[in-house]
Amino acid sequence: MRVIRKYANRRLYDTSESRYVTLEDIKLLVINKEEFRVEDSKSGEDLTRNILLQIITEQENGNPAGGNPMFSNQVLQQLIRFYGDSMQGTMSNYLEESINTFLEQQKALREQMQTAMTATPMELMRRVAEQNMKLWQSFQPSKSPKDDE
């Protein structure tokens, strides 16, 4: 696991690569699914969560893609209402599972799109024909042994 140390001067130092890094560098670690931990240089306290929240705040305030922020004011207000509520832990688990499910669905959709994009027109027509045949067969009444007599 990569260790990033945060110093009093707010600089972040990657101990694996022996160099100072930025929040953008840490964002790339997240995107590349590299495991890391950000810790205070003196106390060793885990600051990873704080740094991740800082990255999210920067993304929300200055979305370089030019799109809408991911969290609307209404969503942020609703999230704030869960803090201190008896459902806070449940909400955290729900959000985590929802995001995981969304990512799995996104991956499956991308795979389907990739398959569709790489298939020849004849292959696509064959697949549609197979699906149609299965659909029509499902509408056919089952044959009983008496029908063959």
PDB file of C-alpha atoms in Angstrom:
ATOM      1  CA  MET A   1       0.000   0.000   0.000  1.00  0.00           C
ATOM      2  CA  ARG A   2       1.296   3.395  -0.984  1.00  0.00           C
ATOM      3  CA  VAL A   3       1.793   5.827   1.909  1.00  0.00           C
ATOM      4  CA  ILE A   4       1.370   9.566   1.393  1.00  0.00           C
ATOM      5  CA  ARG A   5       2.516  11.822   4.215  1.00  0.00           C
ATOM      6  CA  LYS A   6       0.914  15.185   4.810  1.00  0.00           C
ATOM      7  CA  TYR A   7       3.179  17.799   6.325  1.00  0.00           C
ATOM      8  CA  ALA A   8       2.298  20.889   8.351  1.00  0.00           C
ATOM      9  CA  ASN A   9       2.926  23.065   5.298  1.00  0.00           C
ATOM     10  CA  ARG A  10       0.008  21.167   3.640  1.00  0.00           C
ATOM     11  CA  ARG A  11       2.329  19.430   1.188  1.00  0.00           C
ATOM     12  CA  LEU A  12       1.788  15.787   0.372  1.00  0.00           C
ATOM     13  CA  TYR A  13       4.767  13.450  -0.005  1.00  0.00           C
ATOM     14  CA  ASP A  14       4.550  10.063  -1.720  1.00  0.00           C
ATOM     15  CA  THR A  15       6.950   7.801   0.184  1.00  0.00           C
ATOM     16  CA  SER A  16       6.855   5.154  -2.561  1.00  0.00           C
ATOM     17  CA  GLU A  17       8.079   7.493  -5.273  1.00  0.00           C
ATOM     18  CA  SER A  18      10.047   9.882  -3.014  1.00  0.00           C
ATOM     19  CA  ARG A  19       8.359  12.971  -4.411  1.00  0.00           C
ATOM     20  CA  TYR A  20       5.793  15.598  -3.529  1.00  0.00           C
ATOM     21  CA  VAL A  21       2.362  15.044  -5.018  1.00  0.00           C
ATOM     22  CA  THR A  22      -0.765  17.099  -5.586  1.00  0.00           C
ATOM     23  CA  LEU A  23      -4.425  16.345  -5.044  1.00  0.00           C
ATOM     24  CA  GLU A  24      -4.588  15.678  -8.787  1.00  0.00           C
ATOM     25  CA  ASP A  25      -1.954  12.950  -8.353  1.00  0.00           C
ATOM     26  CA  ILE A  26      -3.979  11.394  -5.553  1.00  0.00           C
ATOM     27  CA  LYS A  27      -7.106  11.601  -7.706  1.00  0.00           C
ATOM     28  CA  LEU A  28      -5.229   9.582 -10.348  1.00  0.00           C
ATOM     29  CA  LEU A  29      -4.392   6.954  -7.721  1.00  0.00           C
ATOM     30  CA  VAL A  30      -8.116   6.640  -7.020  1.00  0.00           C
ATOM     31  CA  ILE A  31      -8.995   6.445 -10.715  1.00  0.00           C
ATOM     32  CA  ASN A  32      -6.305   3.788 -11.245  1.00  0.00           C
ATOM     33  CA  LYS A  33      -7.605   1.856  -8.216  1.00  0.00           C
ATOM     34  CA  GLU A  34      -4.246   1.980  -6.437  1.00  0.00           C
ATOM     35  CA  GLU A  35      -4.393   1.426  -2.707  1.00  0.00           C
ATOM     36  CA  PHE A  36      -2.999   4.263  -0.625  1.00  0.00           C
ATOM     37  CA  ARG A  37      -3.182   5.867   2.764  1.00  0.00           C
ATOM     38  CA  VAL A  38      -2.630   9.513   3.609  1.00  0.00           C
ATOM     39  CA  GLU A  39      -1.238  10.047   7.074  1.00  0.00           C
ATOM     40  CA  ASP A  40      -0.123  12.967   9.187  1.00  0.00           C
ATOM     41  CA  SER A  41       3.672  13.182   9.101  1.00  0.00           C
ATOM     42  CA  LYS A  42       3.986  13.698  12.881  1.00  0.00           C
ATOM     43  CA  SER A  43       1.151  11.737  14.478  1.00  0.00           C
ATOM     44  CA  GLY A  44       0.603   9.064  11.831  1.00  0.00           C
ATOM     45  CA  GLU A  45      -3.137   9.799  12.004  1.00  0.00           C
ATOM     46  CA  ASP A  46      -5.069   8.535   8.960  1.00  0.00           C
ATOM     47  CA  LEU A  47      -6.084  11.558   6.873  1.00  0.00           C
ATOM     48  CA  THR A  48      -7.182   9.625   3.781  1.00  0.00           C
ATOM     49  CA  ARG A  49     -10.860  10.422   4.201  1.00  0.00           C
ATOM     50  CA  ASN A  50     -10.163  14.147   4.630  1.00  0.00           C
ATOM     51  CA  ILE A  51      -8.072  14.222   1.456  1.00  0.00           C
ATOM     52  CA  LEU A  52     -10.740  12.324  -0.500  1.00  0.00           C
ATOM     53  CA  LEU A  53     -13.387  14.786   0.685  1.00  0.00           C
ATOM     54  CA  GLN A  54     -11.121  17.661  -0.359  1.00  0.00           C
ATOM     55  CA  ILE A  55     -10.796  16.132  -3.858  1.00  0.00           C
ATOM     56  CA  ILE A  56     -14.588  15.772  -4.091  1.00  0.00           C
ATOM     57  CA  THR A  57     -15.048  19.394  -2.985  1.00  0.00           C
ATOM     58  CA  GLU A  58     -12.650  20.603  -5.665  1.00  0.00           C
ATOM     59  CA  GLN A  59     -14.409  18.489  -8.300  1.00  0.00           C
ATOM     60  CA  GLU A  60     -17.806  19.820  -7.251  1.00  0.00           C
ATOM     61  CA  ASN A  61     -16.681  23.455  -7.235  1.00  0.00           C
ATOM     62  CA  GLY A  62     -14.684  23.457 -10.440  1.00  0.00           C
ATOM     63  CA  ASN A  63     -15.832  20.565 -12.556  1.00  0.00           C
ATOM     64  CA  PRO A  64     -13.270  20.622 -15.391  1.00  0.00           C
ATOM     65  CA  ALA A  65     -15.572  18.614 -17.652  1.00  0.00           C
ATOM     66  CA  GLY A  66     -17.979  21.521 -17.578  1.00  0.00           C
ATOM     67  CA  GLY A  67     -20.912  19.350 -16.545  1.00  0.00           C
ATOM     68  CA  ASN A  68     -23.254  19.739 -13.653  1.00  0.00           C
ATOM     69  CA  PRO A  69     -21.981  18.983 -10.173  1.00  0.00           C
ATOM     70  CA  MET A  70     -22.688  15.435  -9.059  1.00  0.00           C
ATOM     71  CA  PHE A  71     -24.351  16.620  -5.845  1.00  0.00           C
ATOM     72  CA  SER A  72     -27.177  19.131  -6.123  1.00  0.00           C
ATOM     73  CA  ASN A  73     -28.003  21.388  -3.188  1.00  0.00           C
ATOM     74  CA  GLN A  74     -31.003  19.194  -2.448  1.00  0.00           C
ATOM     75  CA  VAL A  75     -28.894  16.002  -2.346  1.00  0.00           C
ATOM     76  CA  LEU A  76     -26.323  17.660  -0.078  1.00  0.00           C
ATOM     77  CA  GLN A  77     -29.056  18.877   2.267  1.00  0.00           C
ATOM     78  CA  GLN A  78     -30.569  15.413   2.422  1.00  0.00           C
ATOM     79  CA  LEU A  79     -27.173  13.880   3.187  1.00  0.00           C
ATOM     80  CA  ILE A  80     -26.568  16.408   5.973  1.00  0.00           C
ATOM     81  CA  ARG A  81     -29.912  15.451   7.533  1.00  0.00           C
ATOM     82  CA  PHE A  82     -28.690  11.863   7.941  1.00  0.00           C
ATOM     83  CA  TYR A  83     -25.770  12.887  10.189  1.00  0.00           C
ATOM     84  CA  GLY A  84     -26.667  12.104  13.789  1.00  0.00           C
ATOM     85  CA  ASP A  85     -29.768  10.218  12.696  1.00  0.00           C
ATOM     86  CA  SER A  86     -30.201   6.611  13.785  1.00  0.00           C
ATOM     87  CA  MET A  87     -30.114   5.670  10.087  1.00  0.00           C
ATOM     88  CA  GLN A  88     -26.689   7.236   9.439  1.00  0.00           C
ATOM     89  CA  GLY A  89     -24.882   3.894   9.298  1.00  0.00           C
ATOM     90  CA  THR A  90     -27.603   2.365   7.176  1.00  0.00           C
ATOM     91  CA  MET A  91     -27.445   5.278   4.747  1.00  0.00           C
ATOM     92  CA  SER A  92     -23.689   4.848   4.377  1.00  0.00           C
ATOM     93  CA  ASN A  93     -24.110   1.149   3.545  1.00  0.00           C
ATOM     94  CA  TYR A  94     -26.974   1.941   1.170  1.00  0.00           C
ATOM     95  CA  LEU A  95     -24.932   4.538  -0.730  1.00  0.00           C
ATOM     96  CA  GLU A  96     -21.959   2.190  -0.997  1.00  0.00           C
ATOM     97  CA  GLU A  97     -24.081  -0.691  -2.302  1.00  0.00           C
ATOM     98  CA  SER A  98     -25.961   1.603  -4.687  1.00  0.00           C
ATOM     99  CA  ILE A  99     -22.724   2.893  -6.186  1.00  0.00           C
ATOM    100  CA  ASN A 100     -21.361  -0.658  -6.515  1.00  0.00           C
ATOM    101  CA  THR A 101     -24.554  -1.773  -8.262  1.00  0.00           C
ATOM    102  CA  PHE A 102     -24.421   1.248 -10.578  1.00  0.00           C
ATOM    103  CA  LEU A 103     -20.798   0.472 -11.466  1.00  0.00           C
ATOM    104  CA  GLU A 104     -21.639  -3.179 -12.217  1.00  0.00           C
ATOM    105  CA  GLN A 105     -24.530  -2.124 -14.451  1.00  0.00           C
ATOM    106  CA  GLN A 106     -22.322   0.443 -16.186  1.00  0.00           C
ATOM    107  CA  LYS A 107     -19.666  -2.203 -16.824  1.00  0.00           C
ATOM    108  CA  ALA A 108     -22.239  -4.638 -18.239  1.00  0.00           C
ATOM    109  CA  LEU A 109     -23.658  -1.930 -20.504  1.00  0.00           C
ATOM    110  CA  ARG A 110     -20.189  -1.028 -21.763  1.00  0.00           C
ATOM    111  CA  GLU A 111     -19.472  -4.690 -22.497  1.00  0.00           C
ATOM    112  CA  GLN A 112     -22.758  -5.011 -24.391  1.00  0.00           C
ATOM    113  CA  MET A 113     -22.007  -1.854 -26.373  1.00  0.00           C
ATOM    114  CA  GLN A 114     -18.499  -3.094 -27.148  1.00  0.00           C
ATOM    115  CA  THR A 115     -19.902  -6.406 -28.365  1.00  0.00           C
ATOM    116  CA  ALA A 116     -22.465  -4.620 -30.505  1.00  0.00           C
ATOM    117  CA  MET A 117     -19.836  -2.301 -31.965  1.00  0.00           C
ATOM    118  CA  THR A 118     -17.470  -5.124 -32.893  1.00  0.00           C
ATOM    119  CA  ALA A 119     -20.115  -7.422 -34.370  1.00  0.00           C
ATOM    120  CA  THR A 120     -20.772  -7.425 -38.103  1.00  0.00           C
ATOM    121  CA  PRO A 121     -24.216  -6.385 -39.342  1.00  0.00           C
ATOM    122  CA  MET A 122     -24.937 -10.026 -40.251  1.00  0.00           C
ATOM    123  CA  GLU A 123     -23.992 -11.134 -36.728  1.00  0.00           C
ATOM    124  CA  LEU A 124     -26.341  -8.541 -35.234  1.00  0.00           C
ATOM    125  CA  MET A 125     -29.161  -9.673 -37.529  1.00  0.00           C
ATOM    126  CA  ARG A 126     -28.519 -13.312 -36.545  1.00  0.00           C
ATOM    127  CA  ARG A 127     -28.728 -12.394 -32.840  1.00  0.00           C
ATOM    128  CA  VAL A 128     -31.978 -10.485 -33.346  1.00  0.00           C
ATOM    129  CA  ALA A 129     -33.405 -13.419 -35.298  1.00  0.00           C
ATOM    130  CA  GLU A 130     -32.431 -15.826 -32.504  1.00  0.00           C
ATOM    131  CA  GLN A 131     -34.070 -13.605 -29.894  1.00  0.00           C
ATOM    132  CA  ASN A 132     -37.206 -13.327 -32.008  1.00  0.00           C
ATOM    133  CA  MET A 133     -37.303 -17.109 -32.473  1.00  0.00           C
ATOM    134  CA  LYS A 134     -37.023 -17.669 -28.727  1.00  0.00           C
ATOM    135  CA  LEU A 135     -39.788 -15.139 -28.148  1.00  0.00           C
ATOM    136  CA  TRP A 136     -42.114 -16.836 -30.668  1.00  0.00           C
ATOM    137  CA  GLN A 137     -41.316 -20.263 -29.236  1.00  0.00           C
ATOM    138  CA  SER A 138     -42.266 -19.031 -25.783  1.00  0.00           C
ATOM    139  CA  PHE A 139     -45.739 -18.175 -27.147  1.00  0.00           C
ATOM    140  CA  GLN A 140     -46.262 -21.657 -28.618  1.00  0.00           C
ATOM    141  CA  PRO A 141     -48.326 -24.009 -26.466  1.00  0.00           C
ATOM    142  CA  SER A 142     -46.408 -26.949 -25.085  1.00  0.00           C
ATOM    143  CA  LYS A 143     -46.882 -30.212 -26.968  1.00  0.00           C
ATOM    144  CA  SER A 144     -48.362 -32.976 -24.946  1.00  0.00           C
ATOM    145  CA  PRO A 145     -47.630 -36.669 -25.714  1.00  0.00           C
ATOM    146  CA  LYS A 146     -51.251 -37.042 -26.923  1.00  0.00           C
ATOM    147  CA  ASP A 147     -50.586 -34.515 -29.727  1.00  0.00           C
ATOM    148  CA  ASP A 148     -48.208 -36.992 -31.400  1.00  0.00           C
ATOM    149  CA  GLU A 149     -50.833 -39.763 -31.569  1.00  0.00           C
TER     150      GLU A 149
END
